[in-house]
PDB file of C-alpha atoms in Angstrom:
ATOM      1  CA  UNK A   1      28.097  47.227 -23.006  1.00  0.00           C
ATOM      2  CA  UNK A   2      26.505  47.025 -26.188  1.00  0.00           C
ATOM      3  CA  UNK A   3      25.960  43.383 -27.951  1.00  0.00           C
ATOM      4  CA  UNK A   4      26.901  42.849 -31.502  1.00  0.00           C
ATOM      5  CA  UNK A   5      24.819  40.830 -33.649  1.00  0.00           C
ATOM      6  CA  UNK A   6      26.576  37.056 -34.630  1.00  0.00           C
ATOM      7  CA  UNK A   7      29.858  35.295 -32.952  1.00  0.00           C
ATOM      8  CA  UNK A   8      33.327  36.325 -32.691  1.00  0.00           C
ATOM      9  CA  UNK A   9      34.092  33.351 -35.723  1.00  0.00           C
ATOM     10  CA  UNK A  10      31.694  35.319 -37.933  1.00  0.00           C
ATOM     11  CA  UNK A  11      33.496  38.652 -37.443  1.00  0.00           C
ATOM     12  CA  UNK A  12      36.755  37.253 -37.792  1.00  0.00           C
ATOM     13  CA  UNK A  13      35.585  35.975 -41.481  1.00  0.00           C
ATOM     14  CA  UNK A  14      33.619  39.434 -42.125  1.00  0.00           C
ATOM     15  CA  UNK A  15      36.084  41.403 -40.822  1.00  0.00           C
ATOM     16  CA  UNK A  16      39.018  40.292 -43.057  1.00  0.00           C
ATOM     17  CA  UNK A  17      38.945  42.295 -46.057  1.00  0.00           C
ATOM     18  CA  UNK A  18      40.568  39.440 -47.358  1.00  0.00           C
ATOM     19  CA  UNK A  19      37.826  36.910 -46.583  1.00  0.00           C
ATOM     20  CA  UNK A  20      35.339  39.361 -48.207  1.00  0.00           C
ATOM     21  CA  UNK A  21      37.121  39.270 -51.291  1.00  0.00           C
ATOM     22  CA  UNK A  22      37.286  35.285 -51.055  1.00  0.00           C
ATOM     23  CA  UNK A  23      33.770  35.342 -51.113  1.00  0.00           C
ATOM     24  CA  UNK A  24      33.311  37.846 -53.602  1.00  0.00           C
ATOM     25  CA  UNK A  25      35.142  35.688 -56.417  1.00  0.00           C
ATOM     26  CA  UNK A  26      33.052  32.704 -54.983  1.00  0.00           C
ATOM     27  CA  UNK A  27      29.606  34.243 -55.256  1.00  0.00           C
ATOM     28  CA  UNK A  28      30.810  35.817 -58.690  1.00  0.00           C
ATOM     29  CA  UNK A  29      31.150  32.034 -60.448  1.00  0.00           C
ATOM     30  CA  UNK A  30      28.298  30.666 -58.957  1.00  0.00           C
ATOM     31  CA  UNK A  31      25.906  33.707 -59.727  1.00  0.00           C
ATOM     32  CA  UNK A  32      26.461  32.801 -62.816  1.00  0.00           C
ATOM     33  CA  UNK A  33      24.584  29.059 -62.279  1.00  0.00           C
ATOM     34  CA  UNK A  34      22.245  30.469 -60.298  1.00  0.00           C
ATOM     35  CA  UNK A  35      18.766  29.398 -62.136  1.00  0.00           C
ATOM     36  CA  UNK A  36      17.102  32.718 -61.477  1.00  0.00           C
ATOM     37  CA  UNK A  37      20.088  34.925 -62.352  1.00  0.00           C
ATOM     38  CA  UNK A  38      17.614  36.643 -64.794  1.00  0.00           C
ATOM     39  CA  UNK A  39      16.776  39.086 -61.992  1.00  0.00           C
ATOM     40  CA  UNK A  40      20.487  39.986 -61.756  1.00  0.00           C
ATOM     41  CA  UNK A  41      19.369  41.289 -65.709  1.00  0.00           C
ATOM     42  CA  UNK A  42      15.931  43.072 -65.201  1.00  0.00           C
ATOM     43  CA  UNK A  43      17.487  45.150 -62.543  1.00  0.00           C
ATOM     44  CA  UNK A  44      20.859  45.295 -64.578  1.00  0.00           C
ATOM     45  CA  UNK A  45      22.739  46.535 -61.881  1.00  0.00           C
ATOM     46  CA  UNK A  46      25.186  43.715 -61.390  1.00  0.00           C
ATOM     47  CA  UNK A  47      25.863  43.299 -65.544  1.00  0.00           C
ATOM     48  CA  UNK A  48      26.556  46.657 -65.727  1.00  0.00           C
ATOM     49  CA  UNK A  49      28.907  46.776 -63.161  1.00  0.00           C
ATOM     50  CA  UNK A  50      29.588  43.955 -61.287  1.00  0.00           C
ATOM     51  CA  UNK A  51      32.697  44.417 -59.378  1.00  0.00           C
ATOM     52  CA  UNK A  52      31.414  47.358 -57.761  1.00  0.00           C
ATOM     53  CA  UNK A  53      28.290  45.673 -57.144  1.00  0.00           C
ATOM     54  CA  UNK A  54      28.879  43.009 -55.470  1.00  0.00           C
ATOM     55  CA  UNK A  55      31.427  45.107 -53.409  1.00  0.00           C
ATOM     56  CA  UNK A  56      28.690  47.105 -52.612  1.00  0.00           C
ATOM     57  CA  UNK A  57      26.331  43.869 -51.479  1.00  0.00           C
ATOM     58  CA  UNK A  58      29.105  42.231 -49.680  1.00  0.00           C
ATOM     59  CA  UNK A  59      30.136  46.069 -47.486  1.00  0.00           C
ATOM     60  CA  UNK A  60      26.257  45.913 -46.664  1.00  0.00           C
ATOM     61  CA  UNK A  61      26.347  42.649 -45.468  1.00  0.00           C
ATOM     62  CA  UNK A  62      29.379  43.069 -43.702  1.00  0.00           C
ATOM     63  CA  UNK A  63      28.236  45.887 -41.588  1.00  0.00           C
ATOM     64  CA  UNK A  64      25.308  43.703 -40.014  1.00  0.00           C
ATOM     65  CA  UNK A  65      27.851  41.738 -38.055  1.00  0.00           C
ATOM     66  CA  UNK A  66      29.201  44.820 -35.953  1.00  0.00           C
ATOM     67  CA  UNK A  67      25.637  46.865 -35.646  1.00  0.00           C
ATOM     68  CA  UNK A  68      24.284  46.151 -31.860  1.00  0.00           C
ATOM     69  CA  UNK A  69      21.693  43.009 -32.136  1.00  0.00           C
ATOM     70  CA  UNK A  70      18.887  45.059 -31.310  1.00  0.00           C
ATOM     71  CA  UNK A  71      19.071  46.838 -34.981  1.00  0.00           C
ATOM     72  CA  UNK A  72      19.702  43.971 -37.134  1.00  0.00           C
ATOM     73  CA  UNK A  73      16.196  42.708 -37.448  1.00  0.00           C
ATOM     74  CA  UNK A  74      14.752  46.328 -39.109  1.00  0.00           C
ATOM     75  CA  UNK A  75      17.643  46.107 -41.424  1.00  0.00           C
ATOM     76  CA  UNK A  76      16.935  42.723 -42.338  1.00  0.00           C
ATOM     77  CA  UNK A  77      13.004  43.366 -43.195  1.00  0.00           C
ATOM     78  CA  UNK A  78      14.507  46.323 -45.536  1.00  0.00           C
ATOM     79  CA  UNK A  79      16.979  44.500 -47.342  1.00  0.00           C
ATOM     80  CA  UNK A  80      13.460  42.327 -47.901  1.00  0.00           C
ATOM     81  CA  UNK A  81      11.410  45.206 -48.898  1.00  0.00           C
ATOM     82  CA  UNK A  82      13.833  46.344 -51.402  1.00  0.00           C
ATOM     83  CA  UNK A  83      13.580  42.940 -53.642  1.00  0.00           C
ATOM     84  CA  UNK A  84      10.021  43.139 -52.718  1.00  0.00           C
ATOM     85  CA  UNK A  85       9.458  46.651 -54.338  1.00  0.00           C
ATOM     86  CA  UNK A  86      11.582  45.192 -57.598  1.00  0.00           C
ATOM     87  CA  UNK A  87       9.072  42.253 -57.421  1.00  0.00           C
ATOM     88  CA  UNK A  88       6.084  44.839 -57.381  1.00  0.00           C
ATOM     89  CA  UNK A  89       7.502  46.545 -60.149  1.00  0.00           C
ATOM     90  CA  UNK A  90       8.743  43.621 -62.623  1.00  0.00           C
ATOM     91  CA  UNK A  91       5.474  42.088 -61.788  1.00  0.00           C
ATOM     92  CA  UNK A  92       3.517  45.067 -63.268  1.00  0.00           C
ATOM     93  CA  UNK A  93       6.036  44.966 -66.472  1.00  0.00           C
ATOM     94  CA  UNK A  94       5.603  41.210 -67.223  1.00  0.00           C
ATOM     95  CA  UNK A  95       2.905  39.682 -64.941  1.00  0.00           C
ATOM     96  CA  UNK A  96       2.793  37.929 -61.604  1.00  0.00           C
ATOM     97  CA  UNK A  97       6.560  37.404 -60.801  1.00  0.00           C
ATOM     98  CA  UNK A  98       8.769  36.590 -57.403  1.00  0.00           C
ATOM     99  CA  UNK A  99      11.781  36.033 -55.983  1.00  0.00           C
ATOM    100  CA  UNK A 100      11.521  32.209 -54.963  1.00  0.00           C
ATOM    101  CA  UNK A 101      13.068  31.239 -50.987  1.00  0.00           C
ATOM    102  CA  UNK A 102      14.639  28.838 -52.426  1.00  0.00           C
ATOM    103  CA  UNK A 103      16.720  31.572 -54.661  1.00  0.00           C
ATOM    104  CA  UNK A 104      16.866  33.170 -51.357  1.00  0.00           C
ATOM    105  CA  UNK A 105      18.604  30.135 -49.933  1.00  0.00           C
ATOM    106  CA  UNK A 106      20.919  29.350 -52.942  1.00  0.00           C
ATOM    107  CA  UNK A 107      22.042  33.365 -52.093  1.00  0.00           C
ATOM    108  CA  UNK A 108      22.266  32.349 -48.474  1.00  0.00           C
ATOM    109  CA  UNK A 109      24.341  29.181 -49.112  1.00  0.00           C
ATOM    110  CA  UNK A 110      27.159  31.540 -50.980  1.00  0.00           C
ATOM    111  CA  UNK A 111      27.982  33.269 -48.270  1.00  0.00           C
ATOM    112  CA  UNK A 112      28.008  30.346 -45.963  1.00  0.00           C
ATOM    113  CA  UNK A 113      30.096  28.182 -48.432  1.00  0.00           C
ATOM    114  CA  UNK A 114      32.885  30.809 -49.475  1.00  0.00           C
ATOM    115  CA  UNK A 115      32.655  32.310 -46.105  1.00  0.00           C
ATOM    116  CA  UNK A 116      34.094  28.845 -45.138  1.00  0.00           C
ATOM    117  CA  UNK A 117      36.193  28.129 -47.849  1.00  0.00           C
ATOM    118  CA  UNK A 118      37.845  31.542 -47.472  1.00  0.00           C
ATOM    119  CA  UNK A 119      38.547  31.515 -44.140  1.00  0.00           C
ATOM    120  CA  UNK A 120      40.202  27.716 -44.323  1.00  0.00           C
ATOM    121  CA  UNK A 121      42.343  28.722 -47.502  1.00  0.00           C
ATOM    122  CA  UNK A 122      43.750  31.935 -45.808  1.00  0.00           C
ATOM    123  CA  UNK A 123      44.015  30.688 -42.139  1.00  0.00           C
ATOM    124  CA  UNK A 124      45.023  27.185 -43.870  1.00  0.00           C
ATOM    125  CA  UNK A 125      43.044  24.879 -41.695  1.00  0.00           C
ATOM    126  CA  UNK A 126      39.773  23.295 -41.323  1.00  0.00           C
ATOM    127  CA  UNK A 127      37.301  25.336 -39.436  1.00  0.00           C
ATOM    128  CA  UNK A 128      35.992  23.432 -36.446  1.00  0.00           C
ATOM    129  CA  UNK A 129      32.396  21.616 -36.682  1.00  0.00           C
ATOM    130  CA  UNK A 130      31.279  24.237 -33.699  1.00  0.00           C
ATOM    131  CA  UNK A 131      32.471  27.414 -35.694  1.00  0.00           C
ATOM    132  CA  UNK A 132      31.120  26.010 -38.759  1.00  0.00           C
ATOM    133  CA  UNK A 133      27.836  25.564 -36.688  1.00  0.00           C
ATOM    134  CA  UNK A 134      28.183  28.799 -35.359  1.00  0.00           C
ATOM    135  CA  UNK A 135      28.584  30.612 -38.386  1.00  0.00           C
ATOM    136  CA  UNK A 136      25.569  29.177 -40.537  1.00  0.00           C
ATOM    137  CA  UNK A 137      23.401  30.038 -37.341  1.00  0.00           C
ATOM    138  CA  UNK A 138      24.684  33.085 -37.834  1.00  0.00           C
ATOM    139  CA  UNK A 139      23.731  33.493 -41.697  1.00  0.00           C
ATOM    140  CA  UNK A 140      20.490  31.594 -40.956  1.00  0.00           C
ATOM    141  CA  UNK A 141      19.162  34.363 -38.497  1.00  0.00           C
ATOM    142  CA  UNK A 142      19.474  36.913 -41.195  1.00  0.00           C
ATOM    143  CA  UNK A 143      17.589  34.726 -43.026  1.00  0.00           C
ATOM    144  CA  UNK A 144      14.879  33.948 -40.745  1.00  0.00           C
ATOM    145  CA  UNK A 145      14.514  37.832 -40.003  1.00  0.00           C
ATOM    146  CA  UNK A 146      13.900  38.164 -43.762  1.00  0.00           C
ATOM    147  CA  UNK A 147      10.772  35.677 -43.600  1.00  0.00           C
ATOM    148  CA  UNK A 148      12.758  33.005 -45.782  1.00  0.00           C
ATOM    149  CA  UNK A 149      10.694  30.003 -45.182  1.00  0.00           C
ATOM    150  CA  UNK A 150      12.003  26.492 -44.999  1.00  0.00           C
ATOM    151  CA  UNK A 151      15.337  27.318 -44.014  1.00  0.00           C
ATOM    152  CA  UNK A 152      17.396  24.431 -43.018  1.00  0.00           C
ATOM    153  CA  UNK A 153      17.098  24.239 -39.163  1.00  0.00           C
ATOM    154  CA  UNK A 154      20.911  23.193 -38.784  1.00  0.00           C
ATOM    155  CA  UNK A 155      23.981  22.931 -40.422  1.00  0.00           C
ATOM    156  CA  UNK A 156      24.127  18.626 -41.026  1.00  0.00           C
ATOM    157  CA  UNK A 157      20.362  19.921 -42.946  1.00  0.00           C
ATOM    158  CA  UNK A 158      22.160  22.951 -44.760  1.00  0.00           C
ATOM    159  CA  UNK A 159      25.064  20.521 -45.941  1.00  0.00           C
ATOM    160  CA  UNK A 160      22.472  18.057 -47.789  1.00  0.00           C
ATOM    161  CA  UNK A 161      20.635  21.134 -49.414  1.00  0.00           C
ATOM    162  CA  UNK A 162      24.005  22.305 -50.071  1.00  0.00           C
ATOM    163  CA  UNK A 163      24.860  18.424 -52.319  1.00  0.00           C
ATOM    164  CA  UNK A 164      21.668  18.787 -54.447  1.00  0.00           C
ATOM    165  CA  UNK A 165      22.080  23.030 -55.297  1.00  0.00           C
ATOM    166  CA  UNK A 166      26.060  21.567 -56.449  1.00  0.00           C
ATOM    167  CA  UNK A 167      25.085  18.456 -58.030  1.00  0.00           C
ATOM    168  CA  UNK A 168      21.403  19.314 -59.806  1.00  0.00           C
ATOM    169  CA  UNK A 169      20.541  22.880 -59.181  1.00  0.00           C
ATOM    170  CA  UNK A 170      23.314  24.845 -60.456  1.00  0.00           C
ATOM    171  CA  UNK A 171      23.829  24.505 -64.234  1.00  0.00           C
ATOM    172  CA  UNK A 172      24.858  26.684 -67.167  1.00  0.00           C
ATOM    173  CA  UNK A 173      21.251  28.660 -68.050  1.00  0.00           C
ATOM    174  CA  UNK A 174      20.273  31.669 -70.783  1.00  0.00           C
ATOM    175  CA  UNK A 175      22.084  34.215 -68.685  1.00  0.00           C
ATOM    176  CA  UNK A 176      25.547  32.429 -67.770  1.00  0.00           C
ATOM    177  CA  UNK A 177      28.139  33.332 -70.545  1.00  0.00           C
ATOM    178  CA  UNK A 178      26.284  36.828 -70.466  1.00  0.00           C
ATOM    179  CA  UNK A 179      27.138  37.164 -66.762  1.00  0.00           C
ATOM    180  CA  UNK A 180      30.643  35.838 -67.242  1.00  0.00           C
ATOM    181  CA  UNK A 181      31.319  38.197 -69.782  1.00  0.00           C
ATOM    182  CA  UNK A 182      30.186  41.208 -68.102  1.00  0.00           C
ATOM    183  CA  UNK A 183      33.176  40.567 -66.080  1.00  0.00           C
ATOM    184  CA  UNK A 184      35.355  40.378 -68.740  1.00  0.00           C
ATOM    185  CA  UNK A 185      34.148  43.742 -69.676  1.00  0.00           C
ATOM    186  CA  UNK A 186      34.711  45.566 -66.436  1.00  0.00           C
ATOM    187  CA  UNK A 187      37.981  44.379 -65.466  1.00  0.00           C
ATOM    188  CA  UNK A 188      41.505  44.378 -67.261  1.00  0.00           C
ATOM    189  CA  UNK A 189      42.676  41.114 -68.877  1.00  0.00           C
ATOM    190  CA  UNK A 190      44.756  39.790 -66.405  1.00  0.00           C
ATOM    191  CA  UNK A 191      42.498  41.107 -63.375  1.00  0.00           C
ATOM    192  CA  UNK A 192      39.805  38.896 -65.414  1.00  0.00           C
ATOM    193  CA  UNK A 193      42.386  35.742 -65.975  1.00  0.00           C
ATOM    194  CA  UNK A 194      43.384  36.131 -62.420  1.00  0.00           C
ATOM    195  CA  UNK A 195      39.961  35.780 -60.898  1.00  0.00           C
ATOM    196  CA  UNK A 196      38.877  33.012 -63.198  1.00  0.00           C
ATOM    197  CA  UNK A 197      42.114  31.261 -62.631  1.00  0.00           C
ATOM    198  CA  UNK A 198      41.046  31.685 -58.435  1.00  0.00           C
ATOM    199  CA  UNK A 199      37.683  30.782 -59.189  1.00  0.00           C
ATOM    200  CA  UNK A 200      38.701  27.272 -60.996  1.00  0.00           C
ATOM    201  CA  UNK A 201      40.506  26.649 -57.768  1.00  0.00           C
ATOM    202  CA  UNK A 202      38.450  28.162 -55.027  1.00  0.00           C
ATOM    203  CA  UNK A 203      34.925  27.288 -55.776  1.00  0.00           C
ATOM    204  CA  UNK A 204      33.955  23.287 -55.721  1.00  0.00           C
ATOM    205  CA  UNK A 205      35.112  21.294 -58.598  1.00  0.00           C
ATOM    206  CA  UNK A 206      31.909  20.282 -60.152  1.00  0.00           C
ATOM    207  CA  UNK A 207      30.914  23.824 -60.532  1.00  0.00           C
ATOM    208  CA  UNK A 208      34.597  24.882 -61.947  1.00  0.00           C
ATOM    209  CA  UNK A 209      33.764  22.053 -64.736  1.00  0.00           C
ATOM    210  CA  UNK A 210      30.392  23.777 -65.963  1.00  0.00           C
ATOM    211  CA  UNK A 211      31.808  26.976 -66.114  1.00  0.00           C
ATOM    212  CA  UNK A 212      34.653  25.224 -67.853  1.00  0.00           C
ATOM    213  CA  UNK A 213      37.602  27.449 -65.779  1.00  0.00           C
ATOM    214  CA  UNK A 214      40.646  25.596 -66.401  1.00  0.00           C
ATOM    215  CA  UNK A 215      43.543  26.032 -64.106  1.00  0.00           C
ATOM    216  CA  UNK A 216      47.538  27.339 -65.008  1.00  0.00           C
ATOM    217  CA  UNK A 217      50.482  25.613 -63.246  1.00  0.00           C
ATOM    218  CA  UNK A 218      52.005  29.104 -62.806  1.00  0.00           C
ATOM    219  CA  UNK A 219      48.908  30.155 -61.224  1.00  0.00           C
ATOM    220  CA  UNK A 220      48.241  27.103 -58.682  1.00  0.00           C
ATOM    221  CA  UNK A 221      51.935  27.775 -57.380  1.00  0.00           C
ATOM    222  CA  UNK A 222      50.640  31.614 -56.509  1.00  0.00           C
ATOM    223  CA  UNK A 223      47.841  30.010 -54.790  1.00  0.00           C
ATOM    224  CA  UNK A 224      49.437  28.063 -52.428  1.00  0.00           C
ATOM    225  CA  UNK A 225      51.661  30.388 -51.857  1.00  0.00           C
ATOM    226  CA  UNK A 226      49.539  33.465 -50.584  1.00  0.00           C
ATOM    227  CA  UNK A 227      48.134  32.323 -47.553  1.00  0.00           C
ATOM    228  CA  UNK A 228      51.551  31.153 -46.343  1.00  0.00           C
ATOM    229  CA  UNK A 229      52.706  35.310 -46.933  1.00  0.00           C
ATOM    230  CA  UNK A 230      49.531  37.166 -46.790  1.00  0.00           C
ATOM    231  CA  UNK A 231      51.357  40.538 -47.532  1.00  0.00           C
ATOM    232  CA  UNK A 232      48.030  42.459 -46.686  1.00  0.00           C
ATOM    233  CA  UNK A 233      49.267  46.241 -48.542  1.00  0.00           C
ATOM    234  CA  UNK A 234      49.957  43.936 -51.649  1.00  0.00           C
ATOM    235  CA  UNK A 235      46.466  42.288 -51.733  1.00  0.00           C
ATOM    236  CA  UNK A 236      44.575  45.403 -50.949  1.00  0.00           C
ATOM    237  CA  UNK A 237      46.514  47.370 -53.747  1.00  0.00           C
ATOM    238  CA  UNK A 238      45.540  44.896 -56.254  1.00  0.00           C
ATOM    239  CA  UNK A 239      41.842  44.723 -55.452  1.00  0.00           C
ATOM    240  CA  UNK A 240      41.933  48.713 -55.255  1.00  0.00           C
ATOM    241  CA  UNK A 241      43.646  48.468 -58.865  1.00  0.00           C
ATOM    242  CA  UNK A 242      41.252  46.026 -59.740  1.00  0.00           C
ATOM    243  CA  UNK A 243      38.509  48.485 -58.791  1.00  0.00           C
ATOM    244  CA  UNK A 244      39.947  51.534 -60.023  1.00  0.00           C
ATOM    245  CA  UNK A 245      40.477  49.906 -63.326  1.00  0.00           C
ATOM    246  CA  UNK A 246      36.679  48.172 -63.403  1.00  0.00           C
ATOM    247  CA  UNK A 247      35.950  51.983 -63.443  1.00  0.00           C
ATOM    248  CA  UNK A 248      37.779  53.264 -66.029  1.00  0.00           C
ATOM    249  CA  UNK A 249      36.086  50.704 -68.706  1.00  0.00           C
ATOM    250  CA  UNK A 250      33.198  51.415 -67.338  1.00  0.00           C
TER     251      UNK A 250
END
């Protein structure tokens, strides 16, 4: 029988369209803090579209969690050689120029953090210590197979990394409004108010505050509410509308 790459615990967050989603609206706010976001703008690919983009990004990473093990590491050292060959290129364009690990890990820490976050607001409880475990070994063996050096070895190592990115790291830069309006742009107002009204709620407090997302009554009683129904067709017709209409204003 063939093996799949990572634990049940990380397919059961991967595999819930749901989840994805969760940590689509998580990575979107904290992109935006990210100190090298600026290669988000020489490539332009995420400005210019970014719903679709980071659908696209989050379906790729997806798939690596139901491939057989033995694949994984080849598509790992590609997903490398890709932002290596944009390295090449903006290097030769503006000079000697790379993507640092530690932007690597900041990247990394997303999808640990909202895959966490997502699964405890929809299954509404805490994760267990050994799933938590679990899952950033997971995440950290993609990493490893990408040659990201001085990746935390464990989790209790990832959570102190985690404190400083949250409390010094991530801060408004150049490129934040910019990035925060190019989702504005590509989805309809209240898709827009809808995800920033999540995002106040969703992503850690300290972050909400920089990107100054301010939360509606009306909305915080939807939010409790949804895990508690979870009418799947409903959510999945509103992110399809949510696409559909990111591509008309496009």
């Amino acid at each position: 029988m063939t093996r799949l790459f990572g634990s049940e615990i990380t397919r059961k967050i991967w595999g819930d369209p749901e989840n994805v989603l969760l940590i689509y609206a998580g990575a979107a706010a904290e992109f935006a803090l990210n100190p090298e976001n600026h290669w988000l703008f020489y490539t332009r690919e995420l400005p210019s579209d970014p719903v679709r983009r980071f659908e696209k990004t989050l379906s790729y990473q997806k798939k690596l969690f139901f491939m057989p093990e033995e694949a994984v590491p080849a598509i790992a050292r590609h997903i490398k050689d890709i932002h290596t060959q944009v390295e090449v290129k903006r290097s030769r364009e503006q000079g000697e120029i790379k993507i640092s690990d530690h932007a690597y890990l900041q990247v990394f820490s997303m999808l640990v953090e909202y895959g966490i976050r997502g699964y405890e607001y929809l299954q509404r409880r805490k994760m267990s210590q050994a799933d938590r475990e679990i899952y950033f070994n997971d995440i950290r063996s993609i990493a490893l197979m990408m040659e990201i050096r001085d990746f935390p070895e464990d989790y209790c190592h990832y959570l102190t990394r985690r404190a400083r990115m949250v409390g010094s790291e991530l801060q408004c830069n150049v490129f934040t409004r910019e990035l925060m309006e190019a989702y504005r742009k590509n989805l309809d107002p209240f898709s827009y108010w809808g995800l920033l009204q999540f995002q106040a709620r969703f992503i850690d407090p300290i972050l909400a505050l920089r990107l100054d997302l301010k939360t509606n009554r009306i909305f915080g009683w939807l939010y409790w509410l949804y895990p508690r129904v979870r009418f799947k067709p409903l959510f999945k017709g509103l992110f399809d509308l949510m696409l559909k209409n990111a591509a008309l204003a496009s």
